[in-house]
PDB file of C-alpha atoms in Angstrom:
ATOM      1  CA  ASN B 121      11.259 -16.763 -24.992  1.00 69.00           C
ATOM      2  CA  ALA B 122      11.679 -19.696 -22.488  1.00 78.00           C
ATOM      3  CA  GLY B 123      13.962 -21.808 -24.782  1.00 93.00           C
ATOM      4  CA  VAL B 124      13.627 -25.541 -23.908  1.00 96.00           C
ATOM      5  CA  THR B 125      11.449 -26.490 -20.923  1.00 97.00           C
ATOM      6  CA  GLN B 126      11.140 -29.854 -19.277  1.00 97.00           C
ATOM      7  CA  THR B 127       8.724 -31.284 -16.789  1.00 97.00           C
ATOM      8  CA  PRO B 128       8.852 -32.608 -14.200  1.00 97.00           C
ATOM      9  CA  LYS B 129      12.243 -31.475 -12.666  1.00 96.00           C
ATOM     10  CA  PHE B 130      12.323 -34.512 -10.318  1.00 96.00           C
ATOM     11  CA  GLN B 131      10.598 -37.880 -10.149  1.00 96.00           C
ATOM     12  CA  VAL B 132      10.855 -41.011  -8.156  1.00 97.00           C
ATOM     13  CA  LEU B 133       9.229 -44.040  -9.589  1.00 97.00           C
ATOM     14  CA  LYS B 134       8.914 -47.741  -8.452  1.00 97.00           C
ATOM     15  CA  THR B 135      10.035 -50.463 -10.629  1.00 97.00           C
ATOM     16  CA  GLY B 136       7.339 -51.296 -13.224  1.00 97.00           C
ATOM     17  CA  GLN B 137       5.694 -47.795 -13.025  1.00 97.00           C
ATOM     18  CA  SER B 138       5.136 -45.764 -16.128  1.00 97.00           C
ATOM     19  CA  MET B 139       5.674 -42.144 -16.798  1.00 96.00           C
ATOM     20  CA  THR B 140       5.955 -39.489 -19.523  1.00 97.00           C
ATOM     21  CA  LEU B 141       8.570 -36.759 -19.587  1.00 98.00           C
ATOM     22  CA  GLN B 142       7.488 -33.588 -21.282  1.00 97.00           C
ATOM     23  CA  CYS B 143       9.617 -31.230 -23.394  1.00 98.00           C
ATOM     24  CA  ALA B 144       8.754 -28.106 -25.310  1.00 97.00           C
ATOM     25  CA  GLN B 145      10.567 -25.464 -27.184  1.00 96.00           C
ATOM     26  CA  ASP B 146       9.634 -22.104 -28.412  1.00 95.00           C
ATOM     27  CA  MET B 147      12.380 -21.478 -30.868  1.00 92.00           C
ATOM     28  CA  ASN B 148      10.676 -22.964 -33.929  1.00 91.00           C
ATOM     29  CA  HIS B 149      13.352 -25.590 -34.293  1.00 91.00           C
ATOM     30  CA  ASN B 150      12.984 -28.581 -36.519  1.00 89.00           C
ATOM     31  CA  SER B 151      15.027 -31.134 -34.557  1.00 91.00           C
ATOM     32  CA  MET B 152      14.367 -32.339 -31.046  1.00 94.00           C
ATOM     33  CA  TYR B 153      16.372 -34.827 -28.880  1.00 95.00           C
ATOM     34  CA  TRP B 154      16.186 -36.853 -25.728  1.00 97.00           C
ATOM     35  CA  TYR B 155      19.537 -37.716 -23.895  1.00 96.00           C
ATOM     36  CA  ARG B 156      20.338 -39.411 -20.722  1.00 97.00           C
ATOM     37  CA  GLN B 157      23.373 -38.414 -18.628  1.00 96.00           C
ATOM     38  CA  ASP B 158      24.952 -40.926 -16.166  1.00 94.00           C
ATOM     39  CA  PRO B 159      27.962 -40.345 -13.919  1.00 88.00           C
ATOM     40  CA  GLY B 160      31.233 -40.929 -15.796  1.00 83.00           C
ATOM     41  CA  MET B 161      29.625 -41.076 -19.116  1.00 85.00           C
ATOM     42  CA  GLY B 162      28.881 -38.634 -21.924  1.00 86.00           C
ATOM     43  CA  LEU B 163      25.362 -37.748 -22.859  1.00 91.00           C
ATOM     44  CA  ARG B 164      23.812 -40.583 -24.790  1.00 93.00           C
ATOM     45  CA  LEU B 165      21.104 -40.162 -27.352  1.00 93.00           C
ATOM     46  CA  ILE B 166      17.904 -42.029 -26.667  1.00 95.00           C
ATOM     47  CA  TYR B 167      15.651 -40.861 -29.411  1.00 95.00           C
ATOM     48  CA  TYR B 168      15.598 -37.885 -31.847  1.00 93.00           C
ATOM     49  CA  SER B 169      13.013 -36.263 -34.099  1.00 93.00           C
ATOM     50  CA  ALA B 170      14.564 -34.554 -37.144  1.00 89.00           C
ATOM     51  CA  SER B 171      11.306 -32.914 -37.998  1.00 89.00           C
ATOM     52  CA  GLU B 172       7.609 -32.944 -37.012  1.00 90.00           C
ATOM     53  CA  GLY B 173       6.121 -36.296 -37.701  1.00 89.00           C
ATOM     54  CA  THR B 174       9.407 -38.246 -37.662  1.00 92.00           C
ATOM     55  CA  THR B 175      11.283 -40.033 -34.900  1.00 95.00           C
ATOM     56  CA  ASP B 176      14.315 -42.265 -34.898  1.00 93.00           C
ATOM     57  CA  LYS B 177      16.185 -44.383 -32.467  1.00 93.00           C
ATOM     58  CA  GLY B 178      19.505 -43.145 -30.959  1.00 91.00           C
ATOM     59  CA  GLU B 179      22.192 -44.959 -29.131  1.00 89.00           C
ATOM     60  CA  VAL B 180      20.199 -46.326 -26.116  1.00 94.00           C
ATOM     61  CA  PRO B 181      16.445 -46.564 -27.086  1.00 96.00           C
ATOM     62  CA  ASN B 182      15.483 -49.730 -25.249  1.00 96.00           C
ATOM     63  CA  GLY B 183      12.775 -49.275 -22.629  1.00 96.00           C
ATOM     64  CA  TYR B 184      11.710 -45.823 -24.088  1.00 98.00           C
ATOM     65  CA  ASN B 185       9.124 -44.554 -26.557  1.00 97.00           C
ATOM     66  CA  VAL B 186       8.764 -41.055 -27.897  1.00 97.00           C
ATOM     67  CA  SER B 187       6.152 -38.880 -29.514  1.00 97.00           C
ATOM     68  CA  ARG B 188       6.635 -35.677 -31.569  1.00 96.00           C
ATOM     69  CA  LEU B 189       3.224 -34.162 -30.773  1.00 87.00           C
ATOM     70  CA  ASN B 190       3.783 -31.103 -32.859  1.00 95.00           C
ATOM     71  CA  LYS B 191       6.780 -29.002 -33.798  1.00 94.00           C
ATOM     72  CA  ARG B 192       7.043 -27.541 -30.295  1.00 96.00           C
ATOM     73  CA  GLU B 193       6.702 -30.701 -28.141  1.00 97.00           C
ATOM     74  CA  PHE B 194       8.556 -34.004 -27.940  1.00 97.00           C
ATOM     75  CA  SER B 195       7.748 -36.438 -25.072  1.00 98.00           C
ATOM     76  CA  LEU B 196       9.594 -39.372 -23.767  1.00 98.00           C
ATOM     77  CA  ARG B 197       7.745 -42.332 -22.132  1.00 98.00           C
ATOM     78  CA  LEU B 198       8.984 -45.040 -19.893  1.00 97.00           C
ATOM     79  CA  GLU B 199       6.354 -47.879 -20.087  1.00 93.00           C
ATOM     80  CA  SER B 200       7.826 -50.026 -17.246  1.00 96.00           C
ATOM     81  CA  ALA B 201      10.526 -48.212 -15.280  1.00 96.00           C
ATOM     82  CA  ALA B 202      13.598 -50.173 -14.215  1.00 97.00           C
ATOM     83  CA  PRO B 203      16.432 -49.121 -11.823  1.00 97.00           C
ATOM     84  CA  SER B 204      18.826 -48.967 -14.796  1.00 97.00           C
ATOM     85  CA  GLN B 205      16.777 -46.030 -16.077  1.00 97.00           C
ATOM     86  CA  THR B 206      17.824 -43.874 -12.962  1.00 97.00           C
ATOM     87  CA  SER B 207      19.492 -41.006 -14.696  1.00 97.00           C
ATOM     88  CA  VAL B 208      19.215 -37.354 -15.594  1.00 97.00           C
ATOM     89  CA  TYR B 209      17.285 -36.762 -18.816  1.00 98.00           C
ATOM     90  CA  PHE B 210      17.865 -33.824 -21.073  1.00 97.00           C
ATOM     91  CA  CYS B 211      15.727 -32.695 -23.893  1.00 97.00           C
ATOM     92  CA  ALA B 212      17.312 -30.524 -26.525  1.00 95.00           C
ATOM     93  CA  SER B 213      16.369 -28.742 -29.763  1.00 94.00           C
ATOM     94  CA  MET B 214      18.309 -27.665 -32.765  1.00 90.00           C
ATOM     95  CA  THR B 215      17.797 -25.680 -35.892  1.00 79.00           C
ATOM     96  CA  THR B 216      19.026 -27.478 -39.029  1.00 66.00           C
ATOM     97  CA  SER B 217      18.857 -24.586 -41.389  1.00 63.00           C
ATOM     98  CA  GLY B 218      21.997 -22.871 -42.438  1.00 62.00           C
ATOM     99  CA  GLY B 219      25.590 -22.999 -40.953  1.00 61.00           C
ATOM    100  CA  ALA B 220      26.791 -25.015 -38.013  1.00 60.00           C
ATOM    101  CA  TYR B 221      23.868 -26.149 -35.915  1.00 74.00           C
ATOM    102  CA  GLU B 222      23.375 -24.832 -32.480  1.00 81.00           C
ATOM    103  CA  GLN B 223      21.819 -27.145 -29.994  1.00 88.00           C
ATOM    104  CA  TYR B 224      19.877 -25.934 -26.911  1.00 93.00           C
ATOM    105  CA  PHE B 225      19.299 -27.938 -23.834  1.00 96.00           C
ATOM    106  CA  GLY B 226      16.601 -27.990 -21.289  1.00 97.00           C
ATOM    107  CA  PRO B 227      17.242 -27.943 -17.445  1.00 96.00           C
ATOM    108  CA  GLY B 228      16.857 -31.747 -17.130  1.00 97.00           C
ATOM    109  CA  THR B 229      14.726 -34.229 -15.251  1.00 97.00           C
ATOM    110  CA  ARG B 230      16.253 -36.201 -12.478  1.00 97.00           C
ATOM    111  CA  LEU B 231      14.604 -39.615 -12.361  1.00 97.00           C
ATOM    112  CA  THR B 232      15.191 -42.177  -9.633  1.00 97.00           C
ATOM    113  CA  VAL B 233      13.689 -45.741 -10.069  1.00 97.00           C
ATOM    114  CA  THR B 234      13.633 -47.798  -6.861  1.00 96.00           C
TER     115      THR B 234
ATOM    116  CA  LYS U  58      33.513 -46.104 -33.648  1.00 79.00           C
ATOM    117  CA  ASN U  59      33.286 -42.317 -33.139  1.00 82.00           C
ATOM    118  CA  GLN U  60      34.867 -41.311 -29.857  1.00 90.00           C
ATOM    119  CA  VAL U  61      35.604 -38.220 -27.990  1.00 95.00           C
ATOM    120  CA  GLU U  62      38.059 -38.220 -25.114  1.00 96.00           C
ATOM    121  CA  GLN U  63      38.703 -35.319 -22.762  1.00 97.00           C
ATOM    122  CA  SER U  64      41.494 -34.592 -20.301  1.00 96.00           C
ATOM    123  CA  PRO U  65      41.947 -34.069 -17.492  1.00 97.00           C
ATOM    124  CA  GLN U  66      38.911 -35.543 -15.890  1.00 96.00           C
ATOM    125  CA  SER U  67      38.959 -32.989 -13.109  1.00 97.00           C
ATOM    126  CA  LEU U  68      40.961 -29.868 -12.331  1.00 97.00           C
ATOM    127  CA  ILE U  69      41.315 -27.419  -9.378  1.00 98.00           C
ATOM    128  CA  ILE U  70      42.760 -24.022  -9.981  1.00 97.00           C
ATOM    129  CA  LEU U  71      42.903 -20.797  -7.980  1.00 97.00           C
ATOM    130  CA  GLU U  72      40.758 -17.817  -9.026  1.00 98.00           C
ATOM    131  CA  GLY U  73      42.517 -15.671 -11.419  1.00 97.00           C
ATOM    132  CA  LYS U  74      44.637 -18.338 -12.988  1.00 98.00           C
ATOM    133  CA  ASN U  75      44.429 -19.660 -16.494  1.00 98.00           C
ATOM    134  CA  CYS U  76      43.768 -23.281 -17.504  1.00 98.00           C
ATOM    135  CA  THR U  77      43.536 -25.366 -20.650  1.00 98.00           C
ATOM    136  CA  LEU U  78      41.262 -28.343 -21.252  1.00 98.00           C
ATOM    137  CA  GLN U  79      41.974 -30.868 -23.943  1.00 98.00           C
ATOM    138  CA  CYS U  80      39.718 -32.801 -26.310  1.00 98.00           C
ATOM    139  CA  ASN U  81      40.795 -35.582 -28.733  1.00 97.00           C
ATOM    140  CA  TYR U  82      38.348 -37.087 -31.146  1.00 96.00           C
ATOM    141  CA  THR U  83      38.087 -39.851 -33.734  1.00 93.00           C
ATOM    142  CA  VAL U  84      34.866 -38.729 -35.359  1.00 86.00           C
ATOM    143  CA  SER U  85      35.018 -38.938 -39.135  1.00 83.00           C
ATOM    144  CA  PRO U  86      34.210 -37.358 -41.469  1.00 86.00           C
ATOM    145  CA  PHE U  87      34.552 -34.229 -39.279  1.00 86.00           C
ATOM    146  CA  SER U  88      31.882 -31.525 -39.479  1.00 85.00           C
ATOM    147  CA  ASN U  89      32.108 -29.373 -36.369  1.00 89.00           C
ATOM    148  CA  LEU U  90      33.245 -29.390 -32.779  1.00 93.00           C
ATOM    149  CA  ARG U  91      31.450 -27.755 -29.914  1.00 93.00           C
ATOM    150  CA  TRP U  92      32.375 -26.836 -26.411  1.00 96.00           C
ATOM    151  CA  TYR U  93      29.691 -26.763 -23.789  1.00 96.00           C
ATOM    152  CA  LYS U  94      29.604 -25.603 -20.117  1.00 97.00           C
ATOM    153  CA  GLN U  95      27.356 -27.468 -17.755  1.00 96.00           C
ATOM    154  CA  ASP U  96      26.766 -26.008 -14.311  1.00 96.00           C
ATOM    155  CA  THR U  97      25.765 -28.474 -11.594  1.00 93.00           C
ATOM    156  CA  GLY U  98      22.091 -29.351 -11.921  1.00 91.00           C
ATOM    157  CA  ARG U  99      21.629 -27.583 -15.226  1.00 94.00           C
ATOM    158  CA  GLY U 100      21.677 -28.436 -18.865  1.00 95.00           C
ATOM    159  CA  PRO U 101      24.748 -27.791 -21.084  1.00 95.00           C
ATOM    160  CA  VAL U 102      25.139 -24.390 -22.649  1.00 94.00           C
ATOM    161  CA  SER U 103      27.087 -23.822 -25.823  1.00 92.00           C
ATOM    162  CA  LEU U 104      30.331 -21.851 -25.553  1.00 94.00           C
ATOM    163  CA  THR U 105      31.669 -22.224 -29.099  1.00 92.00           C
ATOM    164  CA  ILE U 106      31.175 -24.053 -32.355  1.00 90.00           C
ATOM    165  CA  MET U 107      34.005 -24.628 -34.706  1.00 91.00           C
ATOM    166  CA  THR U 108      33.894 -25.912 -38.204  1.00 87.00           C
ATOM    167  CA  PHE U 109      36.799 -27.506 -40.263  1.00 84.00           C
ATOM    168  CA  SER U 110      38.210 -24.212 -41.448  1.00 87.00           C
ATOM    169  CA  GLU U 111      38.379 -22.484 -38.145  1.00 89.00           C
ATOM    170  CA  ASN U 112      41.502 -22.655 -35.984  1.00 92.00           C
ATOM    171  CA  THR U 113      40.550 -20.398 -33.194  1.00 95.00           C
ATOM    172  CA  LYS U 114      37.341 -19.024 -31.748  1.00 94.00           C
ATOM    173  CA  SER U 115      36.812 -16.888 -28.740  1.00 95.00           C
ATOM    174  CA  ASN U 116      33.872 -16.140 -26.461  1.00 93.00           C
ATOM    175  CA  GLY U 117      34.884 -13.614 -23.815  1.00 96.00           C
ATOM    176  CA  ARG U 118      37.429 -15.322 -21.483  1.00 97.00           C
ATOM    177  CA  TYR U 119      37.021 -18.682 -23.296  1.00 97.00           C
ATOM    178  CA  THR U 120      39.134 -19.451 -26.343  1.00 97.00           C
ATOM    179  CA  ALA U 121      38.853 -22.648 -28.280  1.00 97.00           C
ATOM    180  CA  THR U 122      41.398 -24.062 -30.766  1.00 97.00           C
ATOM    181  CA  LEU U 123      41.040 -26.766 -33.281  1.00 96.00           C
ATOM    182  CA  ASP U 124      43.645 -28.758 -35.132  1.00 94.00           C
ATOM    183  CA  ALA U 125      41.665 -30.918 -37.645  1.00 90.00           C
ATOM    184  CA  ASP U 126      44.824 -32.643 -38.785  1.00 91.00           C
ATOM    185  CA  THR U 127      45.713 -34.125 -35.375  1.00 94.00           C
ATOM    186  CA  LYS U 128      41.955 -34.201 -34.331  1.00 94.00           C
ATOM    187  CA  GLN U 129      42.542 -32.182 -31.277  1.00 96.00           C
ATOM    188  CA  SER U 130      40.951 -29.236 -29.659  1.00 97.00           C
ATOM    189  CA  SER U 131      41.583 -27.262 -26.626  1.00 98.00           C
ATOM    190  CA  LEU U 132      39.534 -24.745 -24.461  1.00 98.00           C
ATOM    191  CA  HIS U 133      41.572 -22.120 -22.684  1.00 98.00           C
ATOM    192  CA  ILE U 134      40.153 -20.177 -19.856  1.00 98.00           C
ATOM    193  CA  THR U 135      41.694 -16.866 -18.971  1.00 98.00           C
ATOM    194  CA  ALA U 136      41.583 -15.221 -15.570  1.00 98.00           C
ATOM    195  CA  SER U 137      39.317 -17.795 -14.117  1.00 97.00           C
ATOM    196  CA  GLN U 138      36.367 -16.794 -11.883  1.00 97.00           C
ATOM    197  CA  LEU U 139      34.415 -18.732  -9.294  1.00 97.00           C
ATOM    198  CA  SER U 140      31.552 -18.898 -11.701  1.00 97.00           C
ATOM    199  CA  ASP U 141      33.657 -20.855 -14.143  1.00 98.00           C
ATOM    200  CA  SER U 142      33.356 -23.786 -11.851  1.00 98.00           C
ATOM    201  CA  ALA U 143      31.435 -26.365 -14.037  1.00 97.00           C
ATOM    202  CA  SER U 144      31.865 -29.331 -16.214  1.00 97.00           C
ATOM    203  CA  TYR U 145      33.173 -28.638 -19.805  1.00 98.00           C
ATOM    204  CA  ILE U 146      32.018 -30.932 -22.464  1.00 97.00           C
ATOM    205  CA  CYS U 147      33.545 -31.354 -25.926  1.00 97.00           C
ATOM    206  CA  VAL U 148      31.061 -32.502 -28.630  1.00 94.00           C
ATOM    207  CA  VAL U 149      31.893 -33.505 -32.225  1.00 92.00           C
ATOM    208  CA  SER U 150      29.517 -34.164 -35.070  1.00 87.00           C
ATOM    209  CA  ALA U 151      30.274 -35.930 -38.354  1.00 84.00           C
ATOM    210  CA  THR U 152      29.282 -34.763 -41.788  1.00 77.00           C
ATOM    211  CA  GLY U 153      25.807 -35.893 -42.701  1.00 67.00           C
ATOM    212  CA  THR U 154      24.814 -36.684 -39.124  1.00 61.00           C
ATOM    213  CA  ALA U 155      23.728 -33.324 -37.919  1.00 55.00           C
ATOM    214  CA  SER U 156      21.203 -35.082 -35.669  1.00 62.00           C
ATOM    215  CA  LYS U 157      23.747 -37.259 -33.965  1.00 71.00           C
ATOM    216  CA  LEU U 158      26.501 -35.737 -31.819  1.00 85.00           C
ATOM    217  CA  THR U 159      29.306 -37.612 -29.958  1.00 90.00           C
ATOM    218  CA  PHE U 160      29.782 -36.337 -26.454  1.00 92.00           C
ATOM    219  CA  GLY U 161      32.932 -36.439 -24.306  1.00 95.00           C
ATOM    220  CA  THR U 162      32.588 -37.270 -20.613  1.00 95.00           C
ATOM    221  CA  GLY U 163      33.668 -33.760 -19.623  1.00 96.00           C
ATOM    222  CA  THR U 164      36.237 -32.081 -17.492  1.00 97.00           C
ATOM    223  CA  ARG U 165      35.121 -31.029 -14.079  1.00 97.00           C
ATOM    224  CA  LEU U 166      36.650 -27.608 -13.256  1.00 98.00           C
ATOM    225  CA  GLN U 167      36.656 -26.182  -9.747  1.00 98.00           C
ATOM    226  CA  VAL U 168      37.881 -22.657  -9.186  1.00 98.00           C
ATOM    227  CA  THR U 169      38.757 -21.964  -5.605  1.00 97.00           C
ATOM    228  CA  LEU U 170      39.765 -18.823  -3.619  1.00 94.00           C
TER     229      LEU U 170
END
């Protein structure tokens, strides 16, 4: 049981390049999330998927797109990277059945855009 | 606007000492409050989740308290260890928004010899 996995762990992009961050969970969770974490700020929600086949914008969706490929996988795409997207990106999953909901995070992807 | 504020921003304590971290929130209507531990270079890991009816919850040397009336929570760490050095993040969710959590900026704790 690997929990939540993310690839890659590190990435350097030039302004204007595109890339996709991959996330997978093996806990059969319904909901999945993409956050970014910047110094001095709390984690901010980019996009989330409450269930397979649905996605919704979070607090800071501009410049990003997502795909919920199946129940396990949720990818985040930067179509044209900008220096303002330099950040640490975390994927998380959460069950939404019964009780208070436990959220599990991946190890993060450290992205630098030059 | 839903907000979560944590204090202090950072804290240095000697190994073996106790400490208390604070969290104030304005999230409404309140559903639950979580404390996460985030080691450097890693994702957050849940320590406790508290619902409206819970005042205290323990996880080993970590004890969280919740006062829903004053909208305050604290995380008390007993007999600190070097491995407790991390950021501690308070997270609050509102009823009906299970998919959207409000994160505090965290308290950076350093435990030294």
